[in-house]
Amino acid sequence: MSVQKQERRDFIGMAFGAVAAVGGAFALVGMKKSWDPLPSVKAAGFTTVDLSPMQPGEFRQVEWRKKPIFIIKKDENMKANPSRDVVVGNENYIVTIGLCTHLGCIPSWSASDKMFKCACHGGEFNADGMNVFGPPPRPLDIPPFKIDGTKLVLGEEGPEYKKLVATA
Amino acid sequence: MAHITKATSVRDWFDQRIALTKLWNVLAGQYWIPKNINFLWAMGVVLTVLFTLLFISGLLLLMYYKPDANLAFDSVNYTIMKEVEYGWLWRHIHAVAASVIFLIIYIHAFVGIYYGSYKKGREMIWISGMLLFLIFSAEAFSGYMLPWGQMSYWAAQVITQLFGGIPFIGGALVEWIRGDYAVSDPTLTRFFMLHVCLLPIVIIMVIGVHFYTLRIPHVNNLEGEEIDFELEAEKYLKGDTVNSKVIPFWPGFLSKDFFYVSLFMIFFFYLVSFHFNFAMDPINFDPANAAKTPTHIYPEWYFLWQYEILRGFFFDIGPLKAADIGALAMAFAGISLFFMPLYDRSDVVAPAHKRKGFFIWFWLLIIDLIILTVYGKLPPTGFNAWIGFFSSVGFLALLLVVLPIITIKERKANK
Ligand code: FES
């Protein structure tokens, strides 16, 4: 090849670079999307819990989106906390995702001292789900919910949920 | 095309077409190894043997394993362990080799540190080796998940959750990695892909690179002596094998290696036959249960030091959250040894016992790592938490502060 043909080589090189870059970008998007949760996983996102049978002071664990959800019905000894409590009727409940905000272990509810204790790295949360000791960086998360009579629908953002996260 | 003549032998036939003799000489027959090295230099070959064992036992397990959250546990604990003939043997070989390979990797790496084999021309050997360590960690972790027991499940939960610490995209990233809101079937199947396909391919490639990086600077030796390999090789080829400081990889060095490999294999199969339990966590014989965390979770022994660094920082410092400092420190610990050639500011290549400050530093590092490993397994409460904290800080300080200081001193003293 003669030296004068250099521009042609450059053009071929740039053309290849452009096609490869576009193709590569599309391939990456495709690969990223293949790893996303499937539609069937996303759709199975709602759980309804009837709160009316709960006794004051009772602790309950339900499952939502494969995550444990902690529900406590507060009794008269437990102080109301307007920025954490879910009010259904005129009862106050604590509803949180039962995964430690540190690395995601499930803390266990210790009814005697009214605390959630995480065995993994020693994190502790009080009954309102506030982190009080150890590595957890923030209080237990509140799952999106909607109130429907005495029922709690997990997975949908109702007005009560929006108000609660706004104050938290 | 080369000029092909009628072959005089089978070997000649291949020589003319694919230069068999030349290839053999490059790979073994005239690949030169210094004479003054000891059994610690056999670890590379031991690792190669272990990797081969893992590969073969893995293939046999793969024929019966079912990558499905509902079937995985039984396919391992019932089908492979009870039904498949010798299934238990492959499983125990696989599990013990996965554990022991880390022991040998650690010895291999710390021999490199002790003799200064990571510096002055040998940086690429060190870096490709650290890269292998990192990919092996990913390989071990993804494999640990596959039996889908309680420990598998919660290890996956905790490790994937670590990515949640990344600002802004953390939460979404965790869901993306898991393919679900929690660790579940899609997580299992993608880790299966990584463990049996993508990562092994990458490992084999990087092993190739690691071997190749030895060709130019050659392996170090017991004295850190700079050998002129070409000169010494010439001597050897001229027949002066006694005065030459080198021997060919084959037969000289490998025959010695095979001896050590044989000793090691006796030890290895003793473990496989009588003490396979150490590589099997009892909690992992409970099927995965997403609704119940085991009361005390910890990783396999070879990750304990990093795990302890993760939880060593248990209180907030200023605006930094304890969890973030811990995650950062652990992320750094994972890659920290890559930079050994940078921390060591002296260009003396000599065994540690001939470099006083470095010698003390080396053993302090080993002691610190042992403390981290021991406390990584203990519950992180009270007094233990403080030991964890100080040894974590100690690890970072030893690498980032102490090593540069003593090696700069050493350099100045040598002037
Ligand atoms: S996961 Fe709960 S303290 Fe670490």
Coordinates of C-alpha atoms and ligand atoms in Angstrom, one line a residue:
Chain A
M1 CA 0.0 0.0 0.0
S2 CA 1.3 3.4 -0.9
V3 CA 1.6 6.1 1.6
Q4 CA -0.9 8.3 -0.2
K5 CA -3.6 5.8 0.7
Q6 CA -3.3 6.6 4.4
E7 CA -6.5 8.6 4.5
R8 CA -8.4 5.6 3.2
R9 CA -6.9 3.5 6.0
D10 CA -7.9 6.1 8.5
F11 CA -11.4 6.1 7.2
I12 CA -11.7 2.4 7.4
G13 CA -10.4 2.5 11.0
M14 CA -12.8 5.2 12.1
A15 CA -15.7 3.5 10.4
F16 CA -14.9 0.3 12.2
G17 CA -14.5 2.2 15.5
A18 CA -17.9 3.8 15.1
V19 CA -19.7 0.6 14.3
A20 CA -18.0 -1.2 17.1
A21 CA -18.8 1.5 19.6
V22 CA -22.5 1.6 18.7
G23 CA -22.7 -2.2 18.7
G24 CA -20.9 -2.4 21.9
A25 CA -23.2 0.1 23.6
F26 CA -26.3 -1.8 22.5
A27 CA -24.8 -5.1 23.6
L28 CA -24.1 -3.6 27.1
V29 CA -27.7 -2.3 27.4
G30 CA -29.0 -5.7 26.4
M31 CA -26.8 -7.5 28.9
K32 CA -27.8 -5.1 31.7
K33 CA -31.5 -5.6 31.0
S34 CA -31.1 -9.4 30.9
W35 CA -29.9 -9.2 34.5
D36 CA -32.9 -7.0 35.6
P37 CA -35.6 -8.7 37.7
L38 CA -38.1 -10.5 35.4
P39 CA -41.7 -9.1 34.9
S40 CA -43.1 -12.0 36.9
V41 CA -40.9 -11.1 39.8
K42 CA -41.9 -7.5 39.7
A43 CA -45.6 -8.3 39.4
A44 CA -45.7 -10.5 42.5
G45 CA -45.1 -7.5 44.6
F46 CA -48.3 -7.1 46.7
T47 CA -49.3 -8.6 50.1
T48 CA -52.4 -7.9 52.1
V49 CA -52.4 -8.2 55.9
D50 CA -55.5 -8.0 58.1
L51 CA -54.5 -6.2 61.2
S52 CA -57.8 -6.5 63.2
P53 CA -57.0 -9.8 64.9
M54 CA -53.7 -8.5 66.4
Q55 CA -53.5 -8.1 70.2
P56 CA -51.9 -5.0 71.8
G57 CA -48.2 -5.6 72.2
E58 CA -48.2 -8.4 69.7
F59 CA -45.3 -8.9 67.2
R60 CA -45.9 -10.5 63.9
Q61 CA -43.8 -11.3 60.9
V62 CA -45.2 -11.5 57.3
E63 CA -43.6 -11.8 54.0
W64 CA -43.6 -9.3 51.2
R65 CA -41.5 -9.5 48.1
K66 CA -39.6 -12.3 49.7
K67 CA -38.6 -9.9 52.5
P68 CA -39.7 -10.3 56.1
I69 CA -42.0 -7.5 57.3
F70 CA -42.3 -6.8 61.1
I71 CA -45.6 -5.6 62.5
I72 CA -46.1 -4.6 66.1
K73 CA -49.3 -3.4 67.6
K74 CA -48.4 -0.9 70.2
D75 CA -49.9 -1.2 73.7
E76 CA -50.5 1.5 76.2
N77 CA -46.9 1.2 77.6
M78 CA -45.4 2.0 74.2
K79 CA -45.1 5.7 73.4
A80 CA -46.7 6.9 70.2
N81 CA -44.2 8.1 67.6
P82 CA -45.9 10.2 64.9
S83 CA -43.0 10.0 62.5
R84 CA -42.9 6.1 62.6
D85 CA -46.3 4.9 63.6
V86 CA -48.9 3.6 61.1
V87 CA -52.3 4.5 62.4
V88 CA -55.1 2.2 61.5
G89 CA -58.5 3.0 63.1
N90 CA -57.2 4.4 66.3
E91 CA -54.5 1.9 66.9
N92 CA -50.8 2.6 66.4
Y93 CA -48.7 0.0 64.6
I94 CA -45.0 -0.2 63.7
V95 CA -44.5 -1.6 60.2
T96 CA -41.0 -2.1 59.0
I97 CA -39.0 -4.2 56.6
G98 CA -37.3 -6.8 58.8
L99 CA -33.9 -6.5 57.3
C100 CA -31.1 -4.9 59.2
T101 CA -30.0 -1.7 57.5
H102 CA -26.4 -2.7 57.9
L103 CA -26.0 -5.8 55.7
G104 CA -29.5 -7.2 55.5
C105 CA -29.6 -9.9 58.2
I106 CA -33.0 -10.4 59.9
P107 CA -32.9 -9.0 63.4
S108 CA -34.9 -11.0 66.0
W109 CA -37.5 -9.4 68.2
S110 CA -36.8 -9.7 71.8
A111 CA -40.1 -9.2 73.6
S112 CA -38.6 -8.9 77.0
D113 CA -36.6 -5.7 76.4
K114 CA -38.6 -4.6 73.4
M115 CA -35.7 -4.5 71.0
F116 CA -34.7 -5.9 67.6
K117 CA -31.3 -7.5 67.8
C118 CA -29.2 -8.3 64.8
A119 CA -26.9 -11.2 65.5
C120 CA -24.7 -10.6 62.5
H121 CA -22.7 -7.6 63.7
G122 CA -24.5 -6.7 66.9
G123 CA -26.8 -4.0 65.6
E124 CA -29.8 -3.0 67.8
F125 CA -33.1 -1.2 67.0
N126 CA -35.7 -0.1 69.5
A127 CA -39.4 -1.0 69.1
D128 CA -40.0 1.9 66.8
G129 CA -37.3 0.5 64.5
M130 CA -34.8 3.2 65.3
N131 CA -31.1 2.1 65.2
V132 CA -29.8 2.6 68.7
F133 CA -26.5 0.6 68.7
G134 CA -23.9 -0.9 66.4
P135 CA -23.2 -0.5 62.8
P136 CA -26.7 -0.1 61.2
P137 CA -26.6 3.4 59.6
R138 CA -30.3 4.1 59.7
P139 CA -33.6 3.0 61.2
L140 CA -35.4 0.0 59.7
D141 CA -37.0 0.9 56.4
I142 CA -40.8 1.3 56.2
P143 CA -42.3 -0.6 53.2
P144 CA -44.7 1.2 50.9
F145 CA -48.3 0.5 52.1
K146 CA -51.9 1.5 51.7
I147 CA -54.6 1.3 54.3
D148 CA -57.8 -0.4 53.3
G149 CA -60.2 -0.5 56.3
T150 CA -58.4 -2.7 58.8
K151 CA -56.2 -4.1 56.1
L152 CA -52.7 -3.2 55.2
V153 CA -51.8 -3.5 51.5
L154 CA -48.0 -3.8 51.1
G155 CA -46.4 -2.7 47.9
E156 CA -48.7 0.3 47.1
E157 CA -47.9 3.8 48.1
G158 CA -51.1 5.1 49.8
P159 CA -51.5 8.7 51.1
E160 CA -50.7 7.6 54.7
Y161 CA -47.4 6.2 53.5
K162 CA -46.5 9.4 51.6
K163 CA -47.3 11.4 54.7
L164 CA -45.2 9.2 56.9
V165 CA -42.1 9.2 54.7
A166 CA -42.4 12.9 54.3
T167 CA -42.1 13.4 58.1
A168 CA -39.5 10.7 58.7
Chain B
M1 CA 5.3 -22.3 3.7
A2 CA 8.1 -24.0 5.4
H3 CA 10.0 -26.6 3.4
I4 CA 8.5 -29.9 4.4
T5 CA 10.5 -33.1 3.8
K6 CA 9.7 -36.7 4.3
A7 CA 9.5 -37.3 8.0
T8 CA 12.0 -39.5 9.6
S9 CA 9.9 -40.2 12.7
V10 CA 6.5 -39.3 14.2
R11 CA 8.2 -36.7 16.2
D12 CA 9.9 -35.2 13.1
W13 CA 6.5 -35.2 11.4
F14 CA 5.0 -33.0 14.1
D15 CA 8.2 -30.9 14.4
Q16 CA 8.0 -29.9 10.8
R17 CA 4.4 -28.9 11.2
I18 CA 3.9 -27.5 14.7
A19 CA 7.5 -27.1 16.0
L20 CA 6.9 -29.4 18.9
T21 CA 10.5 -29.5 20.1
K22 CA 10.7 -25.7 20.0
L23 CA 7.5 -25.4 22.0
W24 CA 8.7 -27.9 24.5
N25 CA 12.0 -26.1 25.0
V26 CA 10.2 -22.8 25.5
L27 CA 7.7 -24.3 28.0
A28 CA 10.0 -26.6 30.0
G29 CA 13.1 -28.0 28.5
Q30 CA 15.0 -24.7 28.3
Y31 CA 12.9 -22.6 30.7
W32 CA 15.5 -21.8 33.3
I33 CA 15.0 -22.1 37.1
P34 CA 17.6 -21.0 39.6
K35 CA 19.2 -23.8 41.7
N36 CA 18.9 -22.1 45.1
I37 CA 15.2 -22.3 45.8
N38 CA 13.5 -24.5 48.3
F39 CA 10.1 -26.2 48.7
L40 CA 8.3 -22.9 49.2
W41 CA 8.8 -22.4 45.4
A42 CA 6.8 -25.6 44.8
M43 CA 3.6 -23.9 45.8
G44 CA 2.9 -22.8 42.2
V45 CA 2.9 -26.3 41.0
V46 CA 0.8 -27.5 44.0
L47 CA -1.7 -24.8 43.1
T48 CA -1.9 -25.9 39.5
V49 CA -2.5 -29.5 40.7
L50 CA -5.3 -28.3 43.1
F51 CA -6.9 -26.2 40.4
T52 CA -6.9 -29.2 38.1
L53 CA -8.5 -31.3 40.9
L54 CA -11.2 -28.6 41.4
F55 CA -11.9 -28.5 37.7
I56 CA -12.3 -32.3 37.3
S57 CA -14.3 -32.9 40.5
G58 CA -16.4 -29.9 39.5
L59 CA -17.2 -31.5 36.1
L60 CA -18.4 -34.6 37.9
L61 CA -20.6 -32.6 40.3
L62 CA -22.0 -30.6 37.5
M63 CA -23.6 -33.7 35.9
Y64 CA -26.0 -34.1 38.8
Y65 CA -26.3 -30.6 40.3
K66 CA -29.5 -28.7 39.6
P67 CA -29.3 -25.0 39.5
D68 CA -32.9 -24.4 40.8
A69 CA -33.8 -22.9 44.2
N70 CA -36.2 -25.8 44.8
L71 CA -33.9 -28.6 43.7
A72 CA -30.4 -27.4 44.4
F73 CA -30.2 -28.5 48.1
D74 CA -31.5 -32.0 47.4
S75 CA -29.4 -32.5 44.3
V76 CA -26.3 -31.9 46.4
N77 CA -27.3 -33.5 49.7
Y78 CA -29.3 -36.4 48.4
T79 CA -28.5 -37.1 44.8
I80 CA -24.8 -36.4 44.9
M81 CA -24.1 -37.5 48.4
K82 CA -26.2 -40.6 48.6
E83 CA -27.2 -41.8 45.1
V84 CA -24.3 -41.1 42.8
E85 CA -21.5 -43.6 43.2
Y86 CA -18.5 -41.8 44.6
G87 CA -20.5 -38.6 44.5
W88 CA -19.4 -37.9 48.1
L89 CA -15.8 -38.3 47.0
W90 CA -16.1 -35.6 44.3
R91 CA -17.9 -33.3 46.6
H92 CA -15.4 -33.7 49.4
I93 CA -12.5 -33.3 47.0
H94 CA -14.1 -30.2 45.6
A95 CA -14.9 -28.7 49.0
V96 CA -11.5 -29.5 50.6
A97 CA -9.6 -28.4 47.6
A98 CA -11.5 -25.1 47.5
S99 CA -10.6 -24.5 51.1
V100 CA -6.9 -25.7 51.0
I101 CA -6.2 -23.8 47.7
F102 CA -6.6 -20.6 49.7
L103 CA -4.1 -21.8 52.3
I104 CA -1.6 -22.5 49.5
I105 CA -2.4 -19.2 47.8
Y106 CA -1.7 -17.4 51.1
I107 CA 1.6 -19.2 51.5
H108 CA 2.5 -18.6 47.9
A109 CA 1.8 -14.9 48.3
F110 CA 3.5 -14.4 51.6
V111 CA 6.6 -16.3 50.3
G112 CA 6.6 -13.7 47.6
I113 CA 6.4 -10.9 50.1
Y114 CA 9.0 -12.4 52.4
Y115 CA 11.6 -12.7 49.5
G116 CA 10.6 -9.4 47.9
S117 CA 9.5 -11.2 44.7
Y118 CA 7.0 -8.5 43.9
K119 CA 9.5 -5.8 43.0
K120 CA 12.1 -4.7 40.6
G121 CA 11.1 -6.2 37.4
R122 CA 8.7 -8.8 38.9
E123 CA 5.8 -6.4 39.5
M124 CA 3.7 -8.1 36.7
I125 CA 4.1 -11.5 38.3
W126 CA 2.7 -10.0 41.6
I127 CA -0.1 -8.1 40.0
S128 CA -1.4 -11.0 37.9
G129 CA -1.1 -13.2 41.0
M130 CA -3.2 -10.8 43.1
L131 CA -5.7 -10.7 40.2
L132 CA -5.9 -14.4 40.4
F133 CA -6.5 -14.2 44.2
L134 CA -9.4 -11.8 43.6
I135 CA -11.1 -13.9 40.9
F136 CA -10.6 -17.0 43.0
S137 CA -12.4 -15.2 45.8
A138 CA -15.3 -14.5 43.5
E139 CA -15.2 -18.1 42.3
A140 CA -15.2 -19.5 45.9
F141 CA -18.1 -17.2 46.9
S142 CA -20.2 -18.0 43.9
G143 CA -19.6 -21.7 44.5
Y144 CA -20.4 -21.5 48.2
M145 CA -23.9 -20.4 47.3
L146 CA -24.7 -23.3 45.1
P147 CA -25.7 -26.0 47.7
W148 CA -28.4 -23.5 48.7
G149 CA -28.1 -24.1 52.5
Q150 CA -28.7 -21.6 55.2
M151 CA -25.1 -20.3 55.3
S152 CA -25.0 -20.2 51.5
Y153 CA -28.2 -18.1 51.4
W154 CA -27.2 -15.7 54.1
A155 CA -23.7 -15.3 52.8
A156 CA -25.2 -14.3 49.5
Q157 CA -27.6 -12.0 51.2
V158 CA -24.9 -10.2 53.1
I159 CA -22.3 -10.0 50.3
T160 CA -24.8 -8.7 47.7
Q161 CA -26.1 -6.2 50.3
L162 CA -22.5 -4.8 50.5
F163 CA -23.1 -3.2 47.1
G164 CA -26.0 -1.3 48.7
G165 CA -23.4 0.9 50.3
I166 CA -22.6 2.6 47.0
P167 CA -24.1 6.1 47.0
F168 CA -27.3 6.8 45.0
I169 CA -27.4 3.6 42.9
G170 CA -26.8 1.1 45.7
G171 CA -30.3 -0.1 46.2
A172 CA -31.0 -0.5 42.5
L173 CA -27.6 -2.2 42.0
V174 CA -28.4 -4.8 44.7
E175 CA -31.7 -5.7 43.0
W176 CA -30.0 -5.9 39.7
I177 CA -27.3 -8.2 41.0
R178 CA -29.8 -10.4 42.6
G179 CA -32.4 -10.3 39.8
D180 CA -35.1 -10.1 42.5
Y181 CA -36.0 -8.1 45.6
A182 CA -34.2 -10.7 47.8
V183 CA -31.7 -13.5 47.1
S184 CA -33.7 -16.2 45.3
D185 CA -33.8 -18.4 42.2
P186 CA -32.6 -15.8 39.6
T187 CA -29.7 -15.1 42.0
L188 CA -28.8 -18.8 42.2
T189 CA -28.9 -19.3 38.5
R190 CA -26.7 -16.3 37.6
F191 CA -24.1 -17.3 40.3
F192 CA -24.2 -20.8 38.8
M193 CA -23.3 -19.3 35.4
L194 CA -20.5 -17.3 37.0
H195 CA -19.1 -20.3 38.9
V196 CA -19.1 -22.9 36.2
C197 CA -18.5 -20.9 33.1
L198 CA -17.4 -17.3 33.1
L199 CA -15.1 -17.2 36.1
P200 CA -13.3 -20.5 35.3
I201 CA -12.6 -19.2 31.8
V202 CA -11.2 -16.0 33.2
I203 CA -9.1 -17.9 35.8
I204 CA -7.6 -20.1 33.1
M205 CA -6.7 -17.1 31.0
V206 CA -5.1 -15.2 33.9
I207 CA -3.2 -18.3 35.0
G208 CA -1.7 -18.3 31.5
V209 CA -0.8 -14.6 31.9
H210 CA 0.7 -15.4 35.3
F211 CA 2.9 -18.1 33.9
Y212 CA 3.9 -15.9 31.0
T213 CA 4.9 -13.0 33.3
L214 CA 7.6 -15.3 34.8
R215 CA 9.4 -15.8 31.4
I216 CA 11.2 -12.5 31.2
P217 CA 12.2 -11.6 34.9
H218 CA 12.3 -15.3 35.9
V219 CA 11.6 -16.6 39.4
N220 CA 13.3 -15.1 42.4
N221 CA 15.6 -17.2 44.6
L222 CA 16.5 -17.7 48.2
E223 CA 19.1 -15.0 48.3
G224 CA 17.4 -12.5 46.0
E225 CA 20.5 -12.8 43.9
E226 CA 20.4 -11.3 40.4
I227 CA 21.2 -14.1 38.0
D228 CA 22.1 -13.5 34.4
F229 CA 19.9 -16.3 33.1
E230 CA 21.2 -16.2 29.5
L231 CA 24.8 -16.6 30.6
E232 CA 24.1 -19.3 33.1
A233 CA 21.8 -21.1 30.6
E234 CA 24.7 -21.1 28.1
K235 CA 27.0 -22.6 30.6
Y236 CA 24.4 -25.3 31.3
L237 CA 23.9 -26.1 27.6
K238 CA 27.7 -26.3 27.1
G239 CA 27.7 -29.1 29.6
D240 CA 29.0 -27.2 32.6
T241 CA 25.9 -28.2 34.6
V242 CA 27.8 -28.1 37.9
N243 CA 28.9 -24.5 37.8
S244 CA 25.7 -23.2 36.1
K245 CA 23.4 -21.5 38.6
V246 CA 20.3 -22.7 36.7
I247 CA 18.6 -25.9 35.8
P248 CA 15.9 -26.4 33.2
F249 CA 12.3 -26.5 34.5
W250 CA 12.1 -30.0 33.1
P251 CA 13.4 -32.4 34.3
G252 CA 15.4 -30.7 37.0
F253 CA 12.9 -28.5 38.8
L254 CA 9.7 -30.4 38.1
S255 CA 11.1 -33.7 39.5
K256 CA 11.6 -32.0 42.8
D257 CA 8.2 -30.4 42.6
F258 CA 6.6 -33.7 41.9
F259 CA 8.1 -35.0 45.1
Y260 CA 6.5 -32.1 47.1
V261 CA 3.2 -32.5 45.2
S262 CA 3.2 -36.2 46.3
L263 CA 3.7 -35.3 49.9
F264 CA 1.0 -32.7 49.6
M265 CA -1.4 -35.1 48.0
I266 CA -1.0 -37.5 50.9
F267 CA -1.9 -34.8 53.3
F268 CA -4.7 -33.7 51.0
F269 CA -6.4 -37.0 50.7
Y270 CA -6.0 -37.6 54.4
L271 CA -8.1 -34.5 54.8
V272 CA -10.6 -35.6 52.1
S273 CA -11.0 -39.0 53.7
F274 CA -11.0 -38.2 57.4
H275 CA -11.4 -34.5 58.0
F276 CA -13.6 -33.2 55.2
N277 CA -15.9 -31.7 57.8
F278 CA -13.7 -28.6 58.3
A279 CA -14.7 -27.5 54.8
M280 CA -18.4 -28.1 55.5
D281 CA -20.3 -25.7 57.7
P282 CA -23.0 -27.6 59.8
I283 CA -25.4 -24.7 59.3
N284 CA -25.2 -25.3 55.5
F285 CA -26.9 -28.7 56.0
D286 CA -30.2 -26.8 56.8
P287 CA -32.0 -25.8 53.6
A288 CA -32.0 -22.0 52.8
N289 CA -34.7 -20.2 54.7
A290 CA -35.3 -16.6 53.7
A291 CA -37.3 -15.9 56.8
K292 CA -34.7 -16.8 59.4
T293 CA -31.1 -15.7 59.8
P294 CA -28.8 -18.1 61.6
T295 CA -27.8 -16.5 64.9
H296 CA -24.2 -16.2 64.1
I297 CA -23.0 -15.9 60.5
Y298 CA -19.5 -15.9 59.3
P299 CA -17.7 -16.7 56.1
E300 CA -15.3 -19.5 55.4
W301 CA -11.9 -19.2 57.2
Y302 CA -10.1 -17.7 54.3
F303 CA -12.3 -14.6 54.2
L304 CA -12.4 -14.1 58.0
W305 CA -9.7 -11.4 58.1
Q306 CA -11.5 -9.3 55.5
Y307 CA -14.8 -9.9 57.3
E308 CA -13.3 -8.7 60.6
I309 CA -12.0 -5.6 58.9
L310 CA -15.6 -5.0 57.6
R311 CA -17.0 -5.1 61.1
G312 CA -14.0 -3.7 62.9
F313 CA -15.3 -0.1 62.6
F314 CA -18.4 -0.2 64.7
F315 CA -18.8 3.5 65.6
D316 CA -19.3 6.6 63.5
I317 CA -16.4 9.0 63.0
G318 CA -17.6 12.5 62.3
P319 CA -20.0 12.5 59.3
L320 CA -18.9 9.0 58.3
K321 CA -21.2 6.2 59.2
A322 CA -19.6 3.1 60.8
A323 CA -21.1 0.8 58.1
D324 CA -19.5 2.9 55.3
I325 CA -16.1 3.0 56.9
G326 CA -16.2 -0.7 57.4
A327 CA -17.3 -1.4 53.8
L328 CA -14.6 1.0 52.5
A329 CA -11.9 -0.5 54.7
M330 CA -12.9 -4.0 53.5
A331 CA -13.0 -3.0 49.9
F332 CA -9.6 -1.6 50.3
A333 CA -8.3 -4.6 52.2
G334 CA -9.4 -6.8 49.3
I335 CA -7.3 -4.9 46.8
S336 CA -4.6 -3.5 49.1
L337 CA -1.9 -6.1 48.4
F338 CA -2.0 -5.3 44.7
F339 CA 0.0 -2.2 45.6
M340 CA 2.8 -3.9 47.5
P341 CA 5.4 -2.8 44.9
L342 CA 4.3 0.8 45.6
Y343 CA 4.4 0.7 49.4
D344 CA 7.9 -0.8 49.4
R345 CA 10.1 2.1 48.5
S346 CA 13.4 0.3 48.8
D347 CA 14.8 -1.5 45.8
V348 CA 16.7 -4.1 47.7
V349 CA 15.6 -7.6 46.7
A350 CA 16.6 -9.8 49.6
P351 CA 14.9 -12.2 51.9
A352 CA 13.2 -10.5 54.9
H353 CA 15.7 -11.9 57.4
K354 CA 18.4 -9.8 55.7
R355 CA 16.3 -6.6 56.0
K356 CA 15.8 -5.9 59.7
G357 CA 12.9 -3.5 59.7
F358 CA 11.1 -5.3 56.9
F359 CA 11.5 -8.6 58.8
I360 CA 9.8 -7.2 61.9
W361 CA 7.1 -5.6 59.7
F362 CA 6.5 -8.9 57.9
W363 CA 5.9 -10.9 61.1
L364 CA 3.7 -8.1 62.5
L365 CA 1.6 -8.3 59.4
I366 CA 1.2 -12.1 59.8
I367 CA 0.3 -11.8 63.4
D368 CA -2.2 -9.1 62.7
L369 CA -3.8 -11.2 60.0
I370 CA -4.0 -14.2 62.3
I371 CA -5.7 -12.0 65.0
L372 CA -8.2 -10.7 62.4
T373 CA -8.9 -14.3 61.3
V374 CA -9.5 -15.6 64.8
Y375 CA -11.6 -12.7 65.9
G376 CA -13.5 -12.8 62.6
K377 CA -15.1 -16.0 63.8
L378 CA -16.0 -14.7 67.3
P379 CA -19.1 -12.7 68.1
P380 CA -18.4 -9.0 67.7
T381 CA -19.5 -7.8 71.1
G382 CA -17.8 -5.9 73.9
F383 CA -14.1 -6.5 74.2
N384 CA -13.9 -8.4 70.9
A385 CA -15.2 -5.4 69.0
W386 CA -12.2 -3.4 70.3
I387 CA -9.7 -6.0 69.3
G388 CA -11.3 -6.1 65.9
F389 CA -11.1 -2.3 65.7
F390 CA -7.4 -2.1 66.6
S391 CA -6.3 -5.0 64.4
S392 CA -8.2 -3.5 61.5
V393 CA -6.5 -0.1 62.0
G394 CA -3.3 -2.0 62.4
F395 CA -3.6 -3.7 59.1
L396 CA -4.2 -0.5 57.3
A397 CA -1.4 1.3 59.1
L398 CA 1.1 -1.5 58.5
L399 CA 0.6 -1.3 54.8
L400 CA 0.0 2.4 54.2
V401 CA 2.3 4.0 56.8
V402 CA 4.8 1.6 58.4
L403 CA 6.0 -0.1 55.2
P404 CA 6.7 3.1 53.3
I405 CA 8.5 4.6 56.2
I406 CA 10.8 1.6 57.0
T407 CA 11.6 1.0 53.3
I408 CA 12.4 4.7 52.7
K409 CA 14.8 4.5 55.7
E410 CA 16.3 1.4 54.3
R411 CA 16.9 3.1 50.9
K412 CA 18.6 6.1 52.6
A413 CA 20.8 3.9 54.8
N414 CA 22.0 2.0 51.7
K415 CA 23.2 5.2 50.0
Ligands
FES1 S1 -26.3 -7.0 59.3 FE1 -27.2 -6.4 61.2 S2 -25.5 -5.6 62.2 FE2 -24.6 -6.1 60.3

